[in-house]
mmCIF file of C-alpha atoms and ligand atoms in Angstrom:
data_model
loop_
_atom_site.group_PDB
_atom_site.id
_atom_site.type_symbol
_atom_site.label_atom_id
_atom_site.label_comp_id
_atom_site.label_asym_id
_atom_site.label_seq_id
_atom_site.Cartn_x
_atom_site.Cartn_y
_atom_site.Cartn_z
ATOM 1 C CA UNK D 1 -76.691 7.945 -35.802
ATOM 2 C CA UNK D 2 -79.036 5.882 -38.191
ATOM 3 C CA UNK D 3 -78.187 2.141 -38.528
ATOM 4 C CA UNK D 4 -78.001 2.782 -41.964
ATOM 5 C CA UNK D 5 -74.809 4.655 -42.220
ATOM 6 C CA UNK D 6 -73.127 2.632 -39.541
ATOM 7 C CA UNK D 7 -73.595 -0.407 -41.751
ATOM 8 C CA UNK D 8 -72.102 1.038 -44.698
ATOM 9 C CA UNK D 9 -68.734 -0.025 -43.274
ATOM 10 C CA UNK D 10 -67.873 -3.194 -41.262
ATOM 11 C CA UNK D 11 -65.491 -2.806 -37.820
ATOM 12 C CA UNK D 12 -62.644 -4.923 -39.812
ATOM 13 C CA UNK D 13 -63.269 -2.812 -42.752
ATOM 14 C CA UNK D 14 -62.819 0.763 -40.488
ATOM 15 C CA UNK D 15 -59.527 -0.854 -39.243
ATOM 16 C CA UNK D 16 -58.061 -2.097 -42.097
ATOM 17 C CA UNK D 17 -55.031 -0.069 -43.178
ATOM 18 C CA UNK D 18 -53.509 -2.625 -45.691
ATOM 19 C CA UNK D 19 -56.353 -4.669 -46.679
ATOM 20 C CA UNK D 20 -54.971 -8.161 -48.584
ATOM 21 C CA UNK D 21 -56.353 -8.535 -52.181
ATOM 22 C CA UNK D 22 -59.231 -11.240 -51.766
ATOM 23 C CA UNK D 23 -61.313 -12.353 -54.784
ATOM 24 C CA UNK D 24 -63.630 -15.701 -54.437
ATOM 25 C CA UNK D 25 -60.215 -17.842 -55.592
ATOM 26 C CA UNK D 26 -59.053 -16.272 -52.481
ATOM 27 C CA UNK D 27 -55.628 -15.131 -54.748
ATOM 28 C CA UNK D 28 -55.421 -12.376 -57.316
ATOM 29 C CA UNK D 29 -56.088 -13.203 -60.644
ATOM 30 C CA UNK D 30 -53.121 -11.572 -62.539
ATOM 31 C CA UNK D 31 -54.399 -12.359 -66.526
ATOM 32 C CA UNK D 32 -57.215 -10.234 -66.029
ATOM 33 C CA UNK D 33 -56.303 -6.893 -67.679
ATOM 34 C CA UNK D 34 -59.909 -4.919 -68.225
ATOM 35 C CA UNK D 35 -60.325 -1.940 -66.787
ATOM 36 C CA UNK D 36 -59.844 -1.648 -63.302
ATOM 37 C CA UNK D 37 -58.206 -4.591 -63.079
ATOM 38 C CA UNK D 38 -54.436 -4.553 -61.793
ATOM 39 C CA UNK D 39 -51.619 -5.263 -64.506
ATOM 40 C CA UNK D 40 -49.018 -6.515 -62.793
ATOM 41 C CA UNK D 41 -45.822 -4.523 -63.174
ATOM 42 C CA UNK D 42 -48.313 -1.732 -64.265
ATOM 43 C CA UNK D 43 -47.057 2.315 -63.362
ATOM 44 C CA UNK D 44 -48.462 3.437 -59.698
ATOM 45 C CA UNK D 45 -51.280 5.751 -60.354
ATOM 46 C CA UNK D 46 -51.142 9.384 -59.509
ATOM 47 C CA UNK D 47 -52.718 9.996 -55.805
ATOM 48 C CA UNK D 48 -55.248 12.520 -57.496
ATOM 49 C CA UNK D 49 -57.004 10.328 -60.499
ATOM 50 C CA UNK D 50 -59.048 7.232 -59.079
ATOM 51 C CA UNK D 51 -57.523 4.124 -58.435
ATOM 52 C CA UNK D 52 -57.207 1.352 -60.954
ATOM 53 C CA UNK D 53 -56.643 -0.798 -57.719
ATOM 54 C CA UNK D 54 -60.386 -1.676 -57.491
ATOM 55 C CA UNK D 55 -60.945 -4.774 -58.399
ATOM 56 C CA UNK D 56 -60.168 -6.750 -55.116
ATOM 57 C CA UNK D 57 -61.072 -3.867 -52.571
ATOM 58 C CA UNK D 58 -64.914 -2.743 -52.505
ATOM 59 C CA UNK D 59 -65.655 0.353 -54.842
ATOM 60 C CA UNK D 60 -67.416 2.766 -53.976
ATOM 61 C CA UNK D 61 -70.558 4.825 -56.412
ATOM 62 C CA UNK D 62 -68.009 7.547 -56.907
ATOM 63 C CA UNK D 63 -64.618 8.814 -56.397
ATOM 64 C CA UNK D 64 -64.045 11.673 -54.455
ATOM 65 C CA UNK D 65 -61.107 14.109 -53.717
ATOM 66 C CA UNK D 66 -59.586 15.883 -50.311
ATOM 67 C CA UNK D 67 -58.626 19.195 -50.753
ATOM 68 C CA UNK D 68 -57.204 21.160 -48.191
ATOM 69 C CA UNK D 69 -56.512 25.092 -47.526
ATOM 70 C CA UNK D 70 -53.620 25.928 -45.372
ATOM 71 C CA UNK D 71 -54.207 28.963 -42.874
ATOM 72 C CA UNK D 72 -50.844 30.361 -43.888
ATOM 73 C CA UNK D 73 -50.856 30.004 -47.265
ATOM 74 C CA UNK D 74 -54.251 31.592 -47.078
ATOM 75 C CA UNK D 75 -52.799 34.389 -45.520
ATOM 76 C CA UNK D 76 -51.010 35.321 -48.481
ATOM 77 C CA UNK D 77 -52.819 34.581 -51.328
ATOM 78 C CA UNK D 78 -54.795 37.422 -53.229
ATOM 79 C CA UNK D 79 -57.268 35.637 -54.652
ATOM 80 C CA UNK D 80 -59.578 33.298 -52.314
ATOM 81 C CA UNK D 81 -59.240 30.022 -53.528
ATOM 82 C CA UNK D 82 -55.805 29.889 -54.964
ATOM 83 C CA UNK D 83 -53.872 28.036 -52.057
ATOM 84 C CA UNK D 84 -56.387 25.150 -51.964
ATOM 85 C CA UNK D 85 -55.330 21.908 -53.012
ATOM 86 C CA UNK D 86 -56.386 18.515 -53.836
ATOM 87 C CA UNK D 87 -54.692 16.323 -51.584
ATOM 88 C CA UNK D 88 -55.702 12.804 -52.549
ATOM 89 C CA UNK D 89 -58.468 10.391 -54.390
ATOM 90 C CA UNK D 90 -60.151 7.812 -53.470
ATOM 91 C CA UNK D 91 -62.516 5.022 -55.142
ATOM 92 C CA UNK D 92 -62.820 2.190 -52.830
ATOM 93 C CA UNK D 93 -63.180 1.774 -49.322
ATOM 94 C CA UNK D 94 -60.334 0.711 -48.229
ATOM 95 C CA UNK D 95 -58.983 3.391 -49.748
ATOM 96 C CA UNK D 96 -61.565 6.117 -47.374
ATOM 97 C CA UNK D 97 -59.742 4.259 -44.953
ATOM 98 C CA UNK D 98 -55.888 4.487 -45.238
ATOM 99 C CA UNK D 99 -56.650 8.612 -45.776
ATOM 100 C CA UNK D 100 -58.784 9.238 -43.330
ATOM 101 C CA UNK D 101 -56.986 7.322 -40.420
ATOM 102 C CA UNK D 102 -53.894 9.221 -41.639
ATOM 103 C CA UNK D 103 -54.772 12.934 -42.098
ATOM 104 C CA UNK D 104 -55.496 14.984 -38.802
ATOM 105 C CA UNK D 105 -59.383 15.001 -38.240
ATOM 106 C CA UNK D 106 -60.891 18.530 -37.498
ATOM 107 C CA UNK D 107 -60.111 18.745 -33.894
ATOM 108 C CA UNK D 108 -56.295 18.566 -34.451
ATOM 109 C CA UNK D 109 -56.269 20.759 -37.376
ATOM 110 C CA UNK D 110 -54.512 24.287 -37.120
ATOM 111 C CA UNK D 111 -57.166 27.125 -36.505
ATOM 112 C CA UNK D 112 -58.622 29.018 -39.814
ATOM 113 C CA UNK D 113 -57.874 25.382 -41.730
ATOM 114 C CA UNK D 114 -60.681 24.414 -44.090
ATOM 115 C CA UNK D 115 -60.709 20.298 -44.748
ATOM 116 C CA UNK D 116 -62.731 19.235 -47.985
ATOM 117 C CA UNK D 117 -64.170 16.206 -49.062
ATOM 118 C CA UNK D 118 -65.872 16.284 -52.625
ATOM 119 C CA UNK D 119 -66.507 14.349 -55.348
ATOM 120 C CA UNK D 120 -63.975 13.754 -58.210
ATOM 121 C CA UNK D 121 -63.874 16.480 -60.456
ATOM 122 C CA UNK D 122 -65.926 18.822 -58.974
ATOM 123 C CA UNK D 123 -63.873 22.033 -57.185
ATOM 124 C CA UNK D 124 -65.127 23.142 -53.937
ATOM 125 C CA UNK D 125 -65.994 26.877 -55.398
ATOM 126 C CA UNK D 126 -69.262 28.799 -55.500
ATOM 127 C CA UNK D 127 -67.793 29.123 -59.362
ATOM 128 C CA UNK D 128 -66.979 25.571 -59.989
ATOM 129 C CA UNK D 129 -69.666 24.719 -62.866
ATOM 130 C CA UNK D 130 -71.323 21.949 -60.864
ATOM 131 C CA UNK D 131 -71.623 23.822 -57.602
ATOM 132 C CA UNK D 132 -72.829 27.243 -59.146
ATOM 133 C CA UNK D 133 -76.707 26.714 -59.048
ATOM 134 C CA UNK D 134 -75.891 25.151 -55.697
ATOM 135 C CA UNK D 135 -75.935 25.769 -51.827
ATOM 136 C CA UNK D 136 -75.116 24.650 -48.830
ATOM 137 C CA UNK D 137 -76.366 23.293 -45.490
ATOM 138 C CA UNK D 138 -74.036 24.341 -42.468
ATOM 139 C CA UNK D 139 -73.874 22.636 -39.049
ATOM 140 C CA UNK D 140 -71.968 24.684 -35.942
ATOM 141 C CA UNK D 141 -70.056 22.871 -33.553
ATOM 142 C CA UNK D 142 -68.404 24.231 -30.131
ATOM 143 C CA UNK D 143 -64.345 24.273 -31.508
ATOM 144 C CA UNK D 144 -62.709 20.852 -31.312
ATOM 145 C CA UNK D 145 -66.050 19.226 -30.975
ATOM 146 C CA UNK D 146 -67.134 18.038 -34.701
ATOM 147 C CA UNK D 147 -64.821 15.019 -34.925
ATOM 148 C CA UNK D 148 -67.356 12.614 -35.117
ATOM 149 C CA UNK D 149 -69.791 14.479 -37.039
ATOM 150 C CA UNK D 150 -67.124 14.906 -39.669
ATOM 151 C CA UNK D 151 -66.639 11.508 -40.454
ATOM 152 C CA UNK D 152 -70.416 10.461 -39.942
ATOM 153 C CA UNK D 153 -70.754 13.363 -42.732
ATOM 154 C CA UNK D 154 -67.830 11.495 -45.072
ATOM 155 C CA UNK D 155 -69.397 7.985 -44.201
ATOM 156 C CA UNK D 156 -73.741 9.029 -45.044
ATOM 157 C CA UNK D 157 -71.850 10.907 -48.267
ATOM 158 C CA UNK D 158 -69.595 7.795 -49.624
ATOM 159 C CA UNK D 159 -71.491 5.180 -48.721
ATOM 160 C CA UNK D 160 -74.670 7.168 -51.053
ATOM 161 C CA UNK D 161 -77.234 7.307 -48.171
ATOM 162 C CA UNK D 162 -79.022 10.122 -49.005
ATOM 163 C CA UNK D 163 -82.121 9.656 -51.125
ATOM 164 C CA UNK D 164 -81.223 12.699 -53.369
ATOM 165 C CA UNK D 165 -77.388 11.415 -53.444
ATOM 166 C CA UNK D 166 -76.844 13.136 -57.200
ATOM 167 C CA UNK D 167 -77.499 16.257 -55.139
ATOM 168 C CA UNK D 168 -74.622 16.251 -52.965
ATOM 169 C CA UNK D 169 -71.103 17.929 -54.384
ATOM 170 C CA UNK D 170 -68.949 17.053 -51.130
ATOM 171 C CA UNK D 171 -68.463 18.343 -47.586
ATOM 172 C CA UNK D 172 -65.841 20.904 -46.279
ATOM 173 C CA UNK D 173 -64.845 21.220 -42.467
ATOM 174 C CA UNK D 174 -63.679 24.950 -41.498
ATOM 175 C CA UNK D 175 -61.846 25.510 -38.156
ATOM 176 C CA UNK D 176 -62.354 28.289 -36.749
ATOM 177 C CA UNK D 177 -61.956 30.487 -34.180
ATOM 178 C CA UNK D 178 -65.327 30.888 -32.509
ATOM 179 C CA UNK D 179 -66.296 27.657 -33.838
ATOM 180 C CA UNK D 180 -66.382 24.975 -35.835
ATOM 181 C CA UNK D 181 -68.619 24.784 -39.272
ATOM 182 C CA UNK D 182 -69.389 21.974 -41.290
ATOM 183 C CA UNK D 183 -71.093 22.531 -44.823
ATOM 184 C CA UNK D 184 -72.822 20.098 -46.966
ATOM 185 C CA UNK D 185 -72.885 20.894 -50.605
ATOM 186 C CA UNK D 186 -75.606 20.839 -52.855
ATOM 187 C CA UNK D 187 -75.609 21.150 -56.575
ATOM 188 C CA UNK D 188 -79.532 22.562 -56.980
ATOM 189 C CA UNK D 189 -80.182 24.889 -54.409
ATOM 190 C CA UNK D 190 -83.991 26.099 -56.214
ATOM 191 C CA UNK D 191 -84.926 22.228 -55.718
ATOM 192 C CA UNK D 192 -86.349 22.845 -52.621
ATOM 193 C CA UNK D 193 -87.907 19.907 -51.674
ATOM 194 C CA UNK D 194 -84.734 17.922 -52.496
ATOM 195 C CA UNK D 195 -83.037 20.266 -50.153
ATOM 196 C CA UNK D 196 -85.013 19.935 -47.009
ATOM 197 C CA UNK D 197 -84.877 16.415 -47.884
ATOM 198 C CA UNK D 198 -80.996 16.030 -47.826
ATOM 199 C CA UNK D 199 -80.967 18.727 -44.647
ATOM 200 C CA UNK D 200 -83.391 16.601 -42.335
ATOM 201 C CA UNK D 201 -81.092 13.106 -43.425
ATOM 202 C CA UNK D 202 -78.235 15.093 -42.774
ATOM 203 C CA UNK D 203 -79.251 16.170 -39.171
ATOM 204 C CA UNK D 204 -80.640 12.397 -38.571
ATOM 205 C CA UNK D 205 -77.502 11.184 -39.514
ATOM 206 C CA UNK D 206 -75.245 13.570 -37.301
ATOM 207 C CA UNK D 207 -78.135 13.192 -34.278
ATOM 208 C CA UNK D 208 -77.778 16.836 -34.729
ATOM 209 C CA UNK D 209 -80.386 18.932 -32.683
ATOM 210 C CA UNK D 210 -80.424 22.261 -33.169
ATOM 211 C CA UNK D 211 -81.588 24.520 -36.494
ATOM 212 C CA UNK D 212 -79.272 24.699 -39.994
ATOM 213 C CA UNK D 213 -79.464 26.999 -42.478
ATOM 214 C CA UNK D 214 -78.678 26.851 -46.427
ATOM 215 C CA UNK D 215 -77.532 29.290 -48.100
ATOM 216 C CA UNK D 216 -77.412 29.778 -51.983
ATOM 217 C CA UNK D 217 -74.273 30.060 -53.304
ATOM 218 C CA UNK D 218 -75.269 32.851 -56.168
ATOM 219 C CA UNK D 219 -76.200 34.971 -52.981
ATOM 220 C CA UNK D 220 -73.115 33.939 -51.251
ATOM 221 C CA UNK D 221 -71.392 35.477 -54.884
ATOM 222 C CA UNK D 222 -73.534 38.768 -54.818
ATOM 223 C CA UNK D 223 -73.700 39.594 -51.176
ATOM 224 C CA UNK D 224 -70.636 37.159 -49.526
ATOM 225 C CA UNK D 225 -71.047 36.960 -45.983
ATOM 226 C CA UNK D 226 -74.663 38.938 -46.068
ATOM 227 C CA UNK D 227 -76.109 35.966 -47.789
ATOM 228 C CA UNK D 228 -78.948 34.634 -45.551
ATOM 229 C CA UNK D 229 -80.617 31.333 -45.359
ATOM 230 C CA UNK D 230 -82.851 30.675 -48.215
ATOM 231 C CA UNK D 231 -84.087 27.051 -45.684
ATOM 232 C CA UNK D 232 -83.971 26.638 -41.894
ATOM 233 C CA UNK D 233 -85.110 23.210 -40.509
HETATM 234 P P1 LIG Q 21 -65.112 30.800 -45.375
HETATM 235 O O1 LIG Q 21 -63.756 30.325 -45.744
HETATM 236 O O2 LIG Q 21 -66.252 29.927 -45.740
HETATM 237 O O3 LIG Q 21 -65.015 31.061 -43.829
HETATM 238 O O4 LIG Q 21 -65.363 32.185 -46.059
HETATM 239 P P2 LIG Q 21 -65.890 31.893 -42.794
HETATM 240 O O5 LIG Q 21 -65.753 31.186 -41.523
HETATM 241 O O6 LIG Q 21 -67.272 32.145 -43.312
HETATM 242 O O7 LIG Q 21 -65.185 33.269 -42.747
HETATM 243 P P3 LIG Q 21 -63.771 33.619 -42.178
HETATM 244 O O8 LIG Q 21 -63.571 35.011 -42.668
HETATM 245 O O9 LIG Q 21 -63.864 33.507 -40.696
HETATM 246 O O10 LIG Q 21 -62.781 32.675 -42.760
HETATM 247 C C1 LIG Q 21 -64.474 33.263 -45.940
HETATM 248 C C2 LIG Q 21 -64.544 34.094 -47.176
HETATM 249 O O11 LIG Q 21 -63.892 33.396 -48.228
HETATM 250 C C3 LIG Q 21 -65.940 34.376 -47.697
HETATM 251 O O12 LIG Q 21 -66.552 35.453 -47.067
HETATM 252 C C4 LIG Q 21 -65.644 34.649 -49.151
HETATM 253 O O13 LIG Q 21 -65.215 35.982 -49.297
HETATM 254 C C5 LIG Q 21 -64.520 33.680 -49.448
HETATM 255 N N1 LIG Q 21 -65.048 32.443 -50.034
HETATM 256 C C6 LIG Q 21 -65.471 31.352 -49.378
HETATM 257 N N2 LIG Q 21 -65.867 30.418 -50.283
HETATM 258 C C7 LIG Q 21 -66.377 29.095 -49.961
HETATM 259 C C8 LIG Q 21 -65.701 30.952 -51.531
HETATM 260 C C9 LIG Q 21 -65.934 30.448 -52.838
HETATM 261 O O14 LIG Q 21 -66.369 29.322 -53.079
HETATM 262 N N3 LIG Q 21 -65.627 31.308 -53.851
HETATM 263 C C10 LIG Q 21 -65.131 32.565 -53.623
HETATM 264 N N4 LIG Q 21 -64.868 33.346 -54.661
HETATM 265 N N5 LIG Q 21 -64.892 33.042 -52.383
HETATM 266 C C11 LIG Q 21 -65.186 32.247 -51.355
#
């Protein structure tokens, strides 16, 4: 993996579940009450808006949202896309953390689950407004084996180390039978250049070898699983 996503996040920081509030007083400074400061005695926010709670832990450029689609839920529903859910948002760091240590990674997720990670306010749907002149880049993995590709995804997409970072929507995770996918989502899929870009930084990141494909998501909406790659690198 390149140095530069590995040092997005120091070894204390990766293990550091409950991180105490630090500022350069070394105490919290409870008259501040700005923005994103913490009020003390102030209501818990709701899991799915970002955190006020930023001002001691170490934001991050965006928030973004886990979403989650459960296989048996998925069974039933009659519309694709209605039994996915946002699951929690997160702004800082510390925050990646706590989630992602406590949620099952890909490997120990139930077969035909589908794991998101994108950025606040944007829905991981070819229809979501943000996503629609989008695509995505796809990785295959033998099943069980994408753990660590997963997270090096999450870490190069939070920590903004792409060069065309605006691009990127989020990252979703499907388990599946035959295999395991991960997708990258892009938000102009006719920028080709910015594309290939993102795709060969992507597959540097990962120390992915073989060939990925990206597919536009308005042929994904005419043809569904008929789309073909638009890129291959
Ligand atoms: P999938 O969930 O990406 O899984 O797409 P996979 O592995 O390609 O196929 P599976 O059948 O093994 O699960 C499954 C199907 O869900 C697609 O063929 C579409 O019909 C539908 N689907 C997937 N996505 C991401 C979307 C979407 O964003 N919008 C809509 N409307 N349908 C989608």
């Amino acid at each position: 993996m390149e140095e530069s996503v590995k040092s997005t996040f120091t070894a204390e920081e990766e293990q550091n579940q409950n991180p105490k509030p630090t500022n350069v007083e070394g105490g919290i400074e409870e008259d501040e009450t700005e923005e994103g400061e913490i009020v003390e005695g102030e209501e818990v926010t709701s899991s799915l808006k970002p955190s006020k709670a930023i001002s001691m832990a170490h934001p991050l450029e965006n928030s973004w949202t886990f979403w989650f689609d459960n296989p048996s839920a998925k069974l039933k529903q009659a519309e694709w896309g209605t039994s996915m859910r946002p699951i929690y948002t997160f702004s800082t760091v510390e925050e990646f953390w706590s989630i992602y240590n406590n949620i099952h990674h890909p490997s120990t997720l139930v077969l035909r689950a589908d794991l998101y990670c994108f950025k606040y306010q944007i829905e991981p749907k070819w229809e979501d407004p943000i996503c629609a002149n989008g695509g995505s880049w796809t990785a295959n993995f033998p099943r069980g084996k994408c753990d660590t590709a997963w997270l090096y995804t999450l870490l190069a997409m939070i920590g903004e180390q792409f060069d065309h970072g605006n691009e990127i929507c989020g990252a979703v995770v499907n388990v599946r039978n035959r295999q395991d996918k991960i997708a990258l989502w892009t938000k102009n899929a006719a920028d080709e250049a910015a594309q290939l870009n993102i795709g060969q930084q992507w597959k540097k990141f990962l120390d992915y070898n073989d060939s990925i494909g990206f597919v536009f998501h308005e042929d994904s909406r005419k043809l569904d699983k008929a789309a073909r790659n638009r890129y291959t690198i």
